[in-house]
Amino acid sequence: MLALCAMAPVAQAAPSGRVVGTLLRTGEWLVHQLREYAVHEAIGFGLDALGITEAKANEQELKTLEKQLEASLAASAENSAAKQAELREQLHAADVQLAALRQLQTQRLSAADTQQLRDQVEDSMQRILTVINEHERRLDALERDLNALKTRVAQIDTPPPRAAAPYNAGTAMGAGAGAAMLPPSFNCGNARTGPEKLICNDRRLGDADGRLGTIYENLRFFLNSAEFIQVRDDERRWIRWRDERLATDCARGGQVDMNCAIGLWETRIVQLQGKLKSIQQARGEPNKASGR
């Protein structure tokens, strides 16, 4: 302001109209400048005051917010601790339930596995029984075929006698009719079957069985193993044929006709004696044994 006033010209004499006009314009300009300056200063002062007030208000609000935040954090921490404890309890309960479920599942699986194993064992046993039954049927069929074959072979190798001539002790005993009788070819203490007991209970039949056994021993002396096995099999077939004849031809009225029975043995003795004689002649051996 003082600078502006100093810049104004100083009148030394009475001013003229032009000068007065200039002074008036200068004064108006100065007033205008002063007003603007006052307005700016007032505005600046108001802004400063307003800024201080707002700053204080903001600071108070910040403090309030800080307190609220601290309270919220504290409450949140308490809630968090409570929640954590609750979650731990729930987790523990869940673990207990899970363990129980696992145990129950294991028991169910164990029971299921046991039942499955039982079913498998039963199926296996059923299959085994089926296979065994099938093999038994096959064996029965084979045994029937084999028996039929043995029967045909026996009919070929040892045909029944043409005529069952009455037993004559003198002719049947041969030249040594006065010789001592032989015991049976087996131990009578081990007799089990009907024909065996019949042999042991009749001396004549026992003598015929003993002579038949002697001929077999002589055949064993002259035959090799394979040949004697063949003779032994042939003898088994004859025994079956003999037992059938005893039951059908020699059993009369509940009693056994001993002459008929002895005739079966004597017929077999004649057959084997002929076989033994043929073998001895083929090998150039003397007739060492005739069954007596």
PDB file of C-alpha atoms in Angstrom:
ATOM      1  CA  MET A   1       0.000   0.000   0.000  1.00  0.00           C
ATOM      2  CA  LEU A   2       2.702   2.535   0.960  1.00  0.00           C
ATOM      3  CA  ALA A   3       4.552   1.741  -2.199  1.00  0.00           C
ATOM      4  CA  LEU A   4       1.509   2.443  -4.256  1.00  0.00           C
ATOM      5  CA  CYS A   5       0.957   5.704  -2.414  1.00  0.00           C
ATOM      6  CA  ALA A   6       4.532   6.738  -2.930  1.00  0.00           C
ATOM      7  CA  MET A   7       4.186   6.163  -6.621  1.00  0.00           C
ATOM      8  CA  ALA A   8       1.393   8.803  -6.847  1.00  0.00           C
ATOM      9  CA  PRO A   9       2.542  12.268  -8.024  1.00  0.00           C
ATOM     10  CA  VAL A  10       2.646  15.085  -5.454  1.00  0.00           C
ATOM     11  CA  ALA A  11       0.776  18.271  -6.475  1.00  0.00           C
ATOM     12  CA  GLN A  12       2.705  21.454  -5.987  1.00  0.00           C
ATOM     13  CA  ALA A  13       0.149  23.692  -7.518  1.00  0.00           C
ATOM     14  CA  ALA A  14      -3.543  23.744  -8.132  1.00  0.00           C
ATOM     15  CA  PRO A  15      -4.363  20.713 -10.137  1.00  0.00           C
ATOM     16  CA  SER A  16      -5.914  20.943 -13.475  1.00  0.00           C
ATOM     17  CA  GLY A  17      -9.008  19.020 -14.653  1.00  0.00           C
ATOM     18  CA  ARG A  18      -6.879  16.424 -16.426  1.00  0.00           C
ATOM     19  CA  VAL A  19      -4.855  15.820 -13.357  1.00  0.00           C
ATOM     20  CA  VAL A  20      -7.922  15.490 -11.209  1.00  0.00           C
ATOM     21  CA  GLY A  21      -9.339  12.877 -13.539  1.00  0.00           C
ATOM     22  CA  THR A  22      -6.106  10.966 -13.411  1.00  0.00           C
ATOM     23  CA  LEU A  23      -6.081  11.112  -9.646  1.00  0.00           C
ATOM     24  CA  LEU A  24      -9.633   9.860  -9.472  1.00  0.00           C
ATOM     25  CA  ARG A  25      -8.875   6.938 -11.757  1.00  0.00           C
ATOM     26  CA  THR A  26      -5.770   6.189  -9.748  1.00  0.00           C
ATOM     27  CA  GLY A  27      -7.783   6.262  -6.558  1.00  0.00           C
ATOM     28  CA  GLU A  28     -10.392   3.949  -7.929  1.00  0.00           C
ATOM     29  CA  TRP A  29      -7.706   1.586  -9.059  1.00  0.00           C
ATOM     30  CA  LEU A  30      -6.138   1.683  -5.623  1.00  0.00           C
ATOM     31  CA  VAL A  31      -9.481   1.029  -3.980  1.00  0.00           C
ATOM     32  CA  HIS A  32     -10.055  -1.861  -6.323  1.00  0.00           C
ATOM     33  CA  GLN A  33      -6.643  -3.296  -5.555  1.00  0.00           C
ATOM     34  CA  LEU A  34      -7.223  -2.888  -1.842  1.00  0.00           C
ATOM     35  CA  ARG A  35     -10.532  -4.691  -2.058  1.00  0.00           C
ATOM     36  CA  GLU A  36      -9.032  -7.604  -3.949  1.00  0.00           C
ATOM     37  CA  TYR A  37      -6.205  -7.764  -1.468  1.00  0.00           C
ATOM     38  CA  ALA A  38      -8.642  -7.731   1.445  1.00  0.00           C
ATOM     39  CA  VAL A  39     -10.741 -10.410  -0.193  1.00  0.00           C
ATOM     40  CA  HIS A  40      -7.687 -12.589  -0.830  1.00  0.00           C
ATOM     41  CA  GLU A  41      -6.470 -12.136   2.705  1.00  0.00           C
ATOM     42  CA  ALA A  42      -9.860 -12.936   4.112  1.00  0.00           C
ATOM     43  CA  ILE A  43     -10.176 -15.992   1.943  1.00  0.00           C
ATOM     44  CA  GLY A  44      -6.699 -17.151   2.943  1.00  0.00           C
ATOM     45  CA  PHE A  45      -7.417 -16.609   6.610  1.00  0.00           C
ATOM     46  CA  GLY A  46     -10.735 -18.454   6.291  1.00  0.00           C
ATOM     47  CA  LEU A  47      -9.095 -21.326   4.520  1.00  0.00           C
ATOM     48  CA  ASP A  48      -6.409 -21.547   7.151  1.00  0.00           C
ATOM     49  CA  ALA A  49      -9.011 -21.588   9.912  1.00  0.00           C
ATOM     50  CA  LEU A  50     -11.086 -24.094   8.047  1.00  0.00           C
ATOM     51  CA  GLY A  51      -8.051 -26.294   7.460  1.00  0.00           C
ATOM     52  CA  ILE A  52      -7.145 -26.254  11.147  1.00  0.00           C
ATOM     53  CA  THR A  53     -10.678 -27.160  12.107  1.00  0.00           C
ATOM     54  CA  GLU A  54     -10.875 -29.947   9.574  1.00  0.00           C
ATOM     55  CA  ALA A  55      -7.494 -31.246  10.632  1.00  0.00           C
ATOM     56  CA  LYS A  56      -8.589 -31.337  14.240  1.00  0.00           C
ATOM     57  CA  ALA A  57     -11.821 -33.006  13.267  1.00  0.00           C
ATOM     58  CA  ASN A  58      -9.953 -35.533  11.136  1.00  0.00           C
ATOM     59  CA  GLU A  59      -7.515 -36.227  13.961  1.00  0.00           C
ATOM     60  CA  GLN A  60     -10.377 -36.823  16.383  1.00  0.00           C
ATOM     61  CA  GLU A  61     -12.123 -39.024  13.887  1.00  0.00           C
ATOM     62  CA  LEU A  62      -8.902 -40.958  13.324  1.00  0.00           C
ATOM     63  CA  LYS A  63      -8.500 -41.478  17.045  1.00  0.00           C
ATOM     64  CA  THR A  64     -12.090 -42.640  17.291  1.00  0.00           C
ATOM     65  CA  LEU A  65     -11.596 -44.991  14.367  1.00  0.00           C
ATOM     66  CA  GLU A  66      -8.363 -46.254  15.898  1.00  0.00           C
ATOM     67  CA  LYS A  67     -10.137 -47.025  19.158  1.00  0.00           C
ATOM     68  CA  GLN A  68     -12.952 -48.743  17.291  1.00  0.00           C
ATOM     69  CA  LEU A  69     -10.418 -50.716  15.287  1.00  0.00           C
ATOM     70  CA  GLU A  70      -8.564 -51.746  18.434  1.00  0.00           C
ATOM     71  CA  ALA A  71     -11.834 -52.808  20.029  1.00  0.00           C
ATOM     72  CA  SER A  72     -12.798 -54.698  16.895  1.00  0.00           C
ATOM     73  CA  LEU A  73      -9.407 -56.376  16.799  1.00  0.00           C
ATOM     74  CA  ALA A  74      -9.668 -57.348  20.461  1.00  0.00           C
ATOM     75  CA  ALA A  75     -13.187 -58.680  19.937  1.00  0.00           C
ATOM     76  CA  SER A  76     -12.034 -60.426  16.795  1.00  0.00           C
ATOM     77  CA  ALA A  77      -9.133 -61.998  18.677  1.00  0.00           C
ATOM     78  CA  GLU A  78     -11.491 -63.196  21.411  1.00  0.00           C
ATOM     79  CA  ASN A  79     -13.933 -64.498  18.825  1.00  0.00           C
ATOM     80  CA  SER A  80     -11.054 -66.075  16.932  1.00  0.00           C
ATOM     81  CA  ALA A  81      -9.810 -67.868  20.047  1.00  0.00           C
ATOM     82  CA  ALA A  82     -13.331 -69.065  20.799  1.00  0.00           C
ATOM     83  CA  LYS A  83     -13.813 -70.122  17.200  1.00  0.00           C
ATOM     84  CA  GLN A  84     -10.489 -71.944  17.220  1.00  0.00           C
ATOM     85  CA  ALA A  85     -11.442 -73.791  20.394  1.00  0.00           C
ATOM     86  CA  GLU A  86     -14.818 -74.659  18.907  1.00  0.00           C
ATOM     87  CA  LEU A  87     -13.181 -75.781  15.679  1.00  0.00           C
ATOM     88  CA  ARG A  88     -10.730 -77.923  17.632  1.00  0.00           C
ATOM     89  CA  GLU A  89     -13.609 -79.591  19.459  1.00  0.00           C
ATOM     90  CA  GLN A  90     -15.441 -80.176  16.207  1.00  0.00           C
ATOM     91  CA  LEU A  91     -12.271 -81.541  14.621  1.00  0.00           C
ATOM     92  CA  HIS A  92     -11.726 -83.896  17.542  1.00  0.00           C
ATOM     93  CA  ALA A  93     -15.333 -85.088  17.319  1.00  0.00           C
ATOM     94  CA  ALA A  94     -14.892 -85.605  13.582  1.00  0.00           C
ATOM     95  CA  ASP A  95     -11.718 -87.634  14.206  1.00  0.00           C
ATOM     96  CA  VAL A  96     -13.567 -89.818  16.704  1.00  0.00           C
ATOM     97  CA  GLN A  97     -16.409 -90.374  14.257  1.00  0.00           C
ATOM     98  CA  LEU A  98     -13.962 -91.113  11.456  1.00  0.00           C
ATOM     99  CA  ALA A  99     -12.138 -93.671  13.596  1.00  0.00           C
ATOM    100  CA  ALA A 100     -15.448 -95.305  14.471  1.00  0.00           C
ATOM    101  CA  LEU A 101     -16.466 -95.386  10.811  1.00  0.00           C
ATOM    102  CA  ARG A 102     -13.134 -96.874   9.824  1.00  0.00           C
ATOM    103  CA  GLN A 103     -13.462 -99.583  12.457  1.00  0.00           C
ATOM    104  CA  LEU A 104     -17.009-100.336  11.372  1.00  0.00           C
ATOM    105  CA  GLN A 105     -15.925-100.427   7.735  1.00  0.00           C
ATOM    106  CA  THR A 106     -13.066-102.768   8.623  1.00  0.00           C
ATOM    107  CA  GLN A 107     -15.449-105.068  10.455  1.00  0.00           C
ATOM    108  CA  ARG A 108     -17.883-105.031   7.555  1.00  0.00           C
ATOM    109  CA  LEU A 109     -15.082-105.671   5.092  1.00  0.00           C
ATOM    110  CA  SER A 110     -13.764-108.471   7.289  1.00  0.00           C
ATOM    111  CA  ALA A 111     -17.190-110.075   7.447  1.00  0.00           C
ATOM    112  CA  ALA A 112     -17.606-109.631   3.701  1.00  0.00           C
ATOM    113  CA  ASP A 113     -14.169-111.137   3.051  1.00  0.00           C
ATOM    114  CA  THR A 114     -14.973-114.063   5.325  1.00  0.00           C
ATOM    115  CA  GLN A 115     -18.256-114.716   3.540  1.00  0.00           C
ATOM    116  CA  GLN A 116     -16.521-114.401   0.192  1.00  0.00           C
ATOM    117  CA  LEU A 117     -13.890-116.913   1.254  1.00  0.00           C
ATOM    118  CA  ARG A 118     -16.606-119.272   2.464  1.00  0.00           C
ATOM    119  CA  ASP A 119     -18.400-118.968  -0.853  1.00  0.00           C
ATOM    120  CA  GLN A 120     -15.156-119.613  -2.724  1.00  0.00           C
ATOM    121  CA  VAL A 121     -14.388-122.664  -0.588  1.00  0.00           C
ATOM    122  CA  GLU A 122     -17.909-124.016  -1.103  1.00  0.00           C
ATOM    123  CA  ASP A 123     -17.648-123.453  -4.842  1.00  0.00           C
ATOM    124  CA  SER A 124     -14.249-125.173  -4.903  1.00  0.00           C
ATOM    125  CA  MET A 125     -15.579-128.120  -2.897  1.00  0.00           C
ATOM    126  CA  GLN A 126     -18.571-128.390  -5.205  1.00  0.00           C
ATOM    127  CA  ARG A 127     -16.312-128.406  -8.249  1.00  0.00           C
ATOM    128  CA  ILE A 128     -14.040-130.985  -6.619  1.00  0.00           C
ATOM    129  CA  LEU A 129     -17.014-133.202  -5.775  1.00  0.00           C
ATOM    130  CA  THR A 130     -18.271-132.855  -9.319  1.00  0.00           C
ATOM    131  CA  VAL A 131     -14.878-133.878 -10.699  1.00  0.00           C
ATOM    132  CA  ILE A 132     -14.661-136.795  -8.235  1.00  0.00           C
ATOM    133  CA  ASN A 133     -18.139-138.010  -9.191  1.00  0.00           C
ATOM    134  CA  GLU A 134     -17.262-137.752 -12.851  1.00  0.00           C
ATOM    135  CA  HIS A 135     -14.047-139.721 -12.315  1.00  0.00           C
ATOM    136  CA  GLU A 136     -15.950-142.317 -10.299  1.00  0.00           C
ATOM    137  CA  ARG A 137     -18.443-142.730 -13.118  1.00  0.00           C
ATOM    138  CA  ARG A 138     -15.591-143.091 -15.583  1.00  0.00           C
ATOM    139  CA  LEU A 139     -13.827-145.587 -13.332  1.00  0.00           C
ATOM    140  CA  ASP A 140     -17.033-147.585 -12.957  1.00  0.00           C
ATOM    141  CA  ALA A 141     -17.455-147.642 -16.712  1.00  0.00           C
ATOM    142  CA  LEU A 142     -13.824-148.671 -17.186  1.00  0.00           C
ATOM    143  CA  GLU A 143     -14.164-151.361 -14.537  1.00  0.00           C
ATOM    144  CA  ARG A 144     -17.265-152.733 -16.249  1.00  0.00           C
ATOM    145  CA  ASP A 145     -15.472-152.767 -19.581  1.00  0.00           C
ATOM    146  CA  LEU A 146     -12.432-154.407 -17.995  1.00  0.00           C
ATOM    147  CA  ASN A 147     -14.533-157.076 -16.284  1.00  0.00           C
ATOM    148  CA  ALA A 148     -16.310-157.787 -19.540  1.00  0.00           C
ATOM    149  CA  LEU A 149     -12.950-158.072 -21.277  1.00  0.00           C
ATOM    150  CA  LYS A 150     -11.598-160.363 -18.559  1.00  0.00           C
ATOM    151  CA  THR A 151     -14.667-162.512 -18.854  1.00  0.00           C
ATOM    152  CA  ARG A 152     -14.188-162.892 -22.615  1.00  0.00           C
ATOM    153  CA  VAL A 153     -10.494-163.667 -22.127  1.00  0.00           C
ATOM    154  CA  ALA A 154     -11.320-166.207 -19.419  1.00  0.00           C
ATOM    155  CA  GLN A 155     -13.802-167.875 -21.720  1.00  0.00           C
ATOM    156  CA  ILE A 156     -11.114-168.116 -24.379  1.00  0.00           C
ATOM    157  CA  ASP A 157      -8.220-169.202 -22.118  1.00  0.00           C
ATOM    158  CA  THR A 158     -10.042-171.432 -19.659  1.00  0.00           C
ATOM    159  CA  PRO A 159     -13.222-172.790 -21.144  1.00  0.00           C
ATOM    160  CA  PRO A 160     -15.421-174.829 -18.820  1.00  0.00           C
ATOM    161  CA  PRO A 161     -15.048-178.609 -18.998  1.00  0.00           C
ATOM    162  CA  ARG A 162     -17.011-180.324 -21.714  1.00  0.00           C
ATOM    163  CA  ALA A 163     -18.679-182.710 -19.352  1.00  0.00           C
ATOM    164  CA  ALA A 164     -18.535-182.686 -15.595  1.00  0.00           C
ATOM    165  CA  ALA A 165     -17.725-186.307 -15.082  1.00  0.00           C
ATOM    166  CA  PRO A 166     -18.411-187.672 -11.594  1.00  0.00           C
ATOM    167  CA  TYR A 167     -15.434-187.422  -9.321  1.00  0.00           C
ATOM    168  CA  ASN A 168     -13.529-190.681  -8.964  1.00  0.00           C
ATOM    169  CA  ALA A 169     -11.009-190.582  -6.200  1.00  0.00           C
ATOM    170  CA  GLY A 170      -8.971-193.389  -7.700  1.00  0.00           C
ATOM    171  CA  THR A 171      -8.556-191.816 -11.122  1.00  0.00           C
ATOM    172  CA  ALA A 172      -8.318-188.248  -9.906  1.00  0.00           C
ATOM    173  CA  MET A 173      -5.533-188.983  -7.489  1.00  0.00           C
ATOM    174  CA  GLY A 174      -3.530-190.503 -10.321  1.00  0.00           C
ATOM    175  CA  ALA A 175      -0.920-193.164  -9.896  1.00  0.00           C
ATOM    176  CA  GLY A 176      -0.102-192.064  -6.383  1.00  0.00           C
ATOM    177  CA  ALA A 177      -3.522-192.714  -4.923  1.00  0.00           C
ATOM    178  CA  GLY A 178      -2.001-194.300  -1.853  1.00  0.00           C
ATOM    179  CA  ALA A 179       0.267-191.343  -1.082  1.00  0.00           C
ATOM    180  CA  ALA A 180      -0.343-188.970   1.807  1.00  0.00           C
ATOM    181  CA  MET A 181      -2.675-186.060   1.168  1.00  0.00           C
ATOM    182  CA  LEU A 182      -1.270-182.552   0.813  1.00  0.00           C
ATOM    183  CA  PRO A 183      -2.441-179.638   2.931  1.00  0.00           C
ATOM    184  CA  PRO A 184      -4.165-176.629   1.262  1.00  0.00           C
ATOM    185  CA  SER A 185      -1.983-174.113  -0.564  1.00  0.00           C
ATOM    186  CA  PHE A 186      -2.743-171.395   2.047  1.00  0.00           C
ATOM    187  CA  ASN A 187      -2.953-171.025   5.817  1.00  0.00           C
ATOM    188  CA  CYS A 188      -6.396-172.062   6.950  1.00  0.00           C
ATOM    189  CA  GLY A 189      -6.056-169.733   9.920  1.00  0.00           C
ATOM    190  CA  ASN A 190      -6.506-166.898   7.424  1.00  0.00           C
ATOM    191  CA  ALA A 191      -9.521-168.425   5.681  1.00  0.00           C
ATOM    192  CA  ARG A 192     -12.211-165.799   5.124  1.00  0.00           C
ATOM    193  CA  THR A 193     -14.321-166.658   2.068  1.00  0.00           C
ATOM    194  CA  GLY A 194     -16.769-169.518   1.643  1.00  0.00           C
ATOM    195  CA  PRO A 195     -14.598-171.488  -0.838  1.00  0.00           C
ATOM    196  CA  GLU A 196     -11.526-171.104   1.421  1.00  0.00           C
ATOM    197  CA  LYS A 197     -13.460-172.445   4.425  1.00  0.00           C
ATOM    198  CA  LEU A 198     -14.815-175.264   2.243  1.00  0.00           C
ATOM    199  CA  ILE A 199     -11.245-176.217   1.257  1.00  0.00           C
ATOM    200  CA  CYS A 200     -10.103-176.260   4.878  1.00  0.00           C
ATOM    201  CA  ASN A 201     -13.117-178.353   6.032  1.00  0.00           C
ATOM    202  CA  ASP A 202     -12.674-181.175   3.488  1.00  0.00           C
ATOM    203  CA  ARG A 203      -9.419-183.180   3.311  1.00  0.00           C
ATOM    204  CA  ARG A 204      -9.901-184.278  -0.275  1.00  0.00           C
ATOM    205  CA  LEU A 205     -10.598-180.751  -1.482  1.00  0.00           C
ATOM    206  CA  GLY A 206      -7.674-179.523   0.593  1.00  0.00           C
ATOM    207  CA  ASP A 207      -5.435-182.107  -1.091  1.00  0.00           C
ATOM    208  CA  ALA A 208      -6.600-180.960  -4.553  1.00  0.00           C
ATOM    209  CA  ASP A 209      -5.859-177.330  -3.640  1.00  0.00           C
ATOM    210  CA  GLY A 210      -2.413-178.347  -2.346  1.00  0.00           C
ATOM    211  CA  ARG A 211      -1.566-180.172  -5.603  1.00  0.00           C
ATOM    212  CA  LEU A 212      -2.776-177.170  -7.583  1.00  0.00           C
ATOM    213  CA  GLY A 213      -0.472-174.932  -5.534  1.00  0.00           C
ATOM    214  CA  THR A 214       2.478-177.278  -6.215  1.00  0.00           C
ATOM    215  CA  ILE A 215       1.942-177.005  -9.943  1.00  0.00           C
ATOM    216  CA  TYR A 216       1.975-173.207  -9.654  1.00  0.00           C
ATOM    217  CA  GLU A 217       5.295-173.370  -7.834  1.00  0.00           C
ATOM    218  CA  ASN A 218       6.714-175.520 -10.633  1.00  0.00           C
ATOM    219  CA  LEU A 219       5.457-173.061 -13.228  1.00  0.00           C
ATOM    220  CA  ARG A 220       7.141-170.238 -11.309  1.00  0.00           C
ATOM    221  CA  PHE A 221      10.422-172.200 -11.550  1.00  0.00           C
ATOM    222  CA  PHE A 222      10.227-172.484 -15.346  1.00  0.00           C
ATOM    223  CA  LEU A 223       8.647-169.122 -16.279  1.00  0.00           C
ATOM    224  CA  ASN A 224      10.164-165.647 -16.303  1.00  0.00           C
ATOM    225  CA  SER A 225       8.511-162.780 -14.451  1.00  0.00           C
ATOM    226  CA  ALA A 226       6.347-161.565 -17.342  1.00  0.00           C
ATOM    227  CA  GLU A 227       5.171-165.116 -18.157  1.00  0.00           C
ATOM    228  CA  PHE A 228       4.345-165.885 -14.521  1.00  0.00           C
ATOM    229  CA  ILE A 229       2.380-162.612 -14.183  1.00  0.00           C
ATOM    230  CA  GLN A 230       0.303-163.743 -17.131  1.00  0.00           C
ATOM    231  CA  VAL A 231      -0.288-167.134 -15.484  1.00  0.00           C
ATOM    232  CA  ARG A 232      -1.175-165.440 -12.190  1.00  0.00           C
ATOM    233  CA  ASP A 233      -3.754-163.219 -13.909  1.00  0.00           C
ATOM    234  CA  ASP A 234      -5.142-166.296 -15.632  1.00  0.00           C
ATOM    235  CA  GLU A 235      -5.423-167.987 -12.237  1.00  0.00           C
ATOM    236  CA  ARG A 236      -7.377-165.044 -10.809  1.00  0.00           C
ATOM    237  CA  ARG A 237      -9.848-165.360 -13.663  1.00  0.00           C
ATOM    238  CA  TRP A 238     -10.156-169.097 -12.989  1.00  0.00           C
ATOM    239  CA  ILE A 239     -10.828-168.465  -9.293  1.00  0.00           C
ATOM    240  CA  ARG A 240     -13.735-166.144 -10.169  1.00  0.00           C
ATOM    241  CA  TRP A 241     -15.065-168.750 -12.609  1.00  0.00           C
ATOM    242  CA  ARG A 242     -14.608-171.493  -9.948  1.00  0.00           C
ATOM    243  CA  ASP A 243     -16.533-169.553  -7.304  1.00  0.00           C
ATOM    244  CA  GLU A 244     -19.412-168.987  -9.749  1.00  0.00           C
ATOM    245  CA  ARG A 245     -19.529-172.706 -10.566  1.00  0.00           C
ATOM    246  CA  LEU A 246     -19.485-173.610  -6.871  1.00  0.00           C
ATOM    247  CA  ALA A 247     -22.486-171.375  -6.290  1.00  0.00           C
ATOM    248  CA  THR A 248     -24.486-172.411  -9.362  1.00  0.00           C
ATOM    249  CA  ASP A 249     -23.486-175.991 -10.242  1.00  0.00           C
ATOM    250  CA  CYS A 250     -22.231-177.581  -7.025  1.00  0.00           C
ATOM    251  CA  ALA A 251     -24.633-176.147  -4.449  1.00  0.00           C
ATOM    252  CA  ARG A 252     -27.645-178.458  -4.213  1.00  0.00           C
ATOM    253  CA  GLY A 253     -30.347-178.148  -1.614  1.00  0.00           C
ATOM    254  CA  GLY A 254     -28.256-175.856   0.525  1.00  0.00           C
ATOM    255  CA  GLN A 255     -25.354-178.314   0.576  1.00  0.00           C
ATOM    256  CA  VAL A 256     -22.220-178.384  -1.545  1.00  0.00           C
ATOM    257  CA  ASP A 257     -21.649-181.457  -3.645  1.00  0.00           C
ATOM    258  CA  MET A 258     -18.004-182.177  -2.792  1.00  0.00           C
ATOM    259  CA  ASN A 259     -17.498-184.445  -5.795  1.00  0.00           C
ATOM    260  CA  CYS A 260     -18.601-181.566  -8.047  1.00  0.00           C
ATOM    261  CA  ALA A 261     -16.330-179.133  -6.207  1.00  0.00           C
ATOM    262  CA  ILE A 262     -13.296-181.427  -6.340  1.00  0.00           C
ATOM    263  CA  GLY A 263     -13.980-181.947 -10.046  1.00  0.00           C
ATOM    264  CA  LEU A 264     -13.434-178.192 -10.627  1.00  0.00           C
ATOM    265  CA  TRP A 265      -9.992-178.358  -9.002  1.00  0.00           C
ATOM    266  CA  GLU A 266      -9.035-181.574 -10.828  1.00  0.00           C
ATOM    267  CA  THR A 267      -9.982-180.062 -14.172  1.00  0.00           C
ATOM    268  CA  ARG A 268      -7.733-177.083 -13.456  1.00  0.00           C
ATOM    269  CA  ILE A 269      -4.904-179.378 -12.359  1.00  0.00           C
ATOM    270  CA  VAL A 270      -5.100-181.244 -15.673  1.00  0.00           C
ATOM    271  CA  GLN A 271      -4.977-177.961 -17.617  1.00  0.00           C
ATOM    272  CA  LEU A 272      -1.911-176.693 -15.759  1.00  0.00           C
ATOM    273  CA  GLN A 273      -0.143-180.031 -15.931  1.00  0.00           C
ATOM    274  CA  GLY A 274      -0.520-179.949 -19.702  1.00  0.00           C
ATOM    275  CA  LYS A 275       0.832-176.383 -19.755  1.00  0.00           C
ATOM    276  CA  LEU A 276       3.774-177.340 -17.557  1.00  0.00           C
ATOM    277  CA  LYS A 277       4.583-180.379 -19.692  1.00  0.00           C
ATOM    278  CA  SER A 278       4.555-178.275 -22.859  1.00  0.00           C
ATOM    279  CA  ILE A 279       6.968-175.759 -21.325  1.00  0.00           C
ATOM    280  CA  GLN A 280       9.303-178.517 -20.138  1.00  0.00           C
ATOM    281  CA  GLN A 281       9.349-180.138 -23.548  1.00  0.00           C
ATOM    282  CA  ALA A 282       9.977-176.814 -25.285  1.00  0.00           C
ATOM    283  CA  ARG A 283      12.973-176.155 -23.041  1.00  0.00           C
ATOM    284  CA  GLY A 284      14.316-179.685 -23.006  1.00  0.00           C
ATOM    285  CA  GLU A 285      13.676-180.180 -19.291  1.00  0.00           C
ATOM    286  CA  PRO A 286      12.669-183.502 -17.758  1.00  0.00           C
ATOM    287  CA  ASN A 287       9.271-183.862 -16.182  1.00  0.00           C
ATOM    288  CA  LYS A 288      10.356-182.922 -12.666  1.00  0.00           C
ATOM    289  CA  ALA A 289       6.935-182.317 -11.170  1.00  0.00           C
ATOM    290  CA  SER A 290       3.528-183.623 -11.986  1.00  0.00           C
ATOM    291  CA  GLY A 291       1.603-182.124  -9.126  1.00  0.00           C
ATOM    292  CA  ARG A 292       2.163-185.034  -6.763  1.00  0.00           C
TER     293      ARG A 292
END
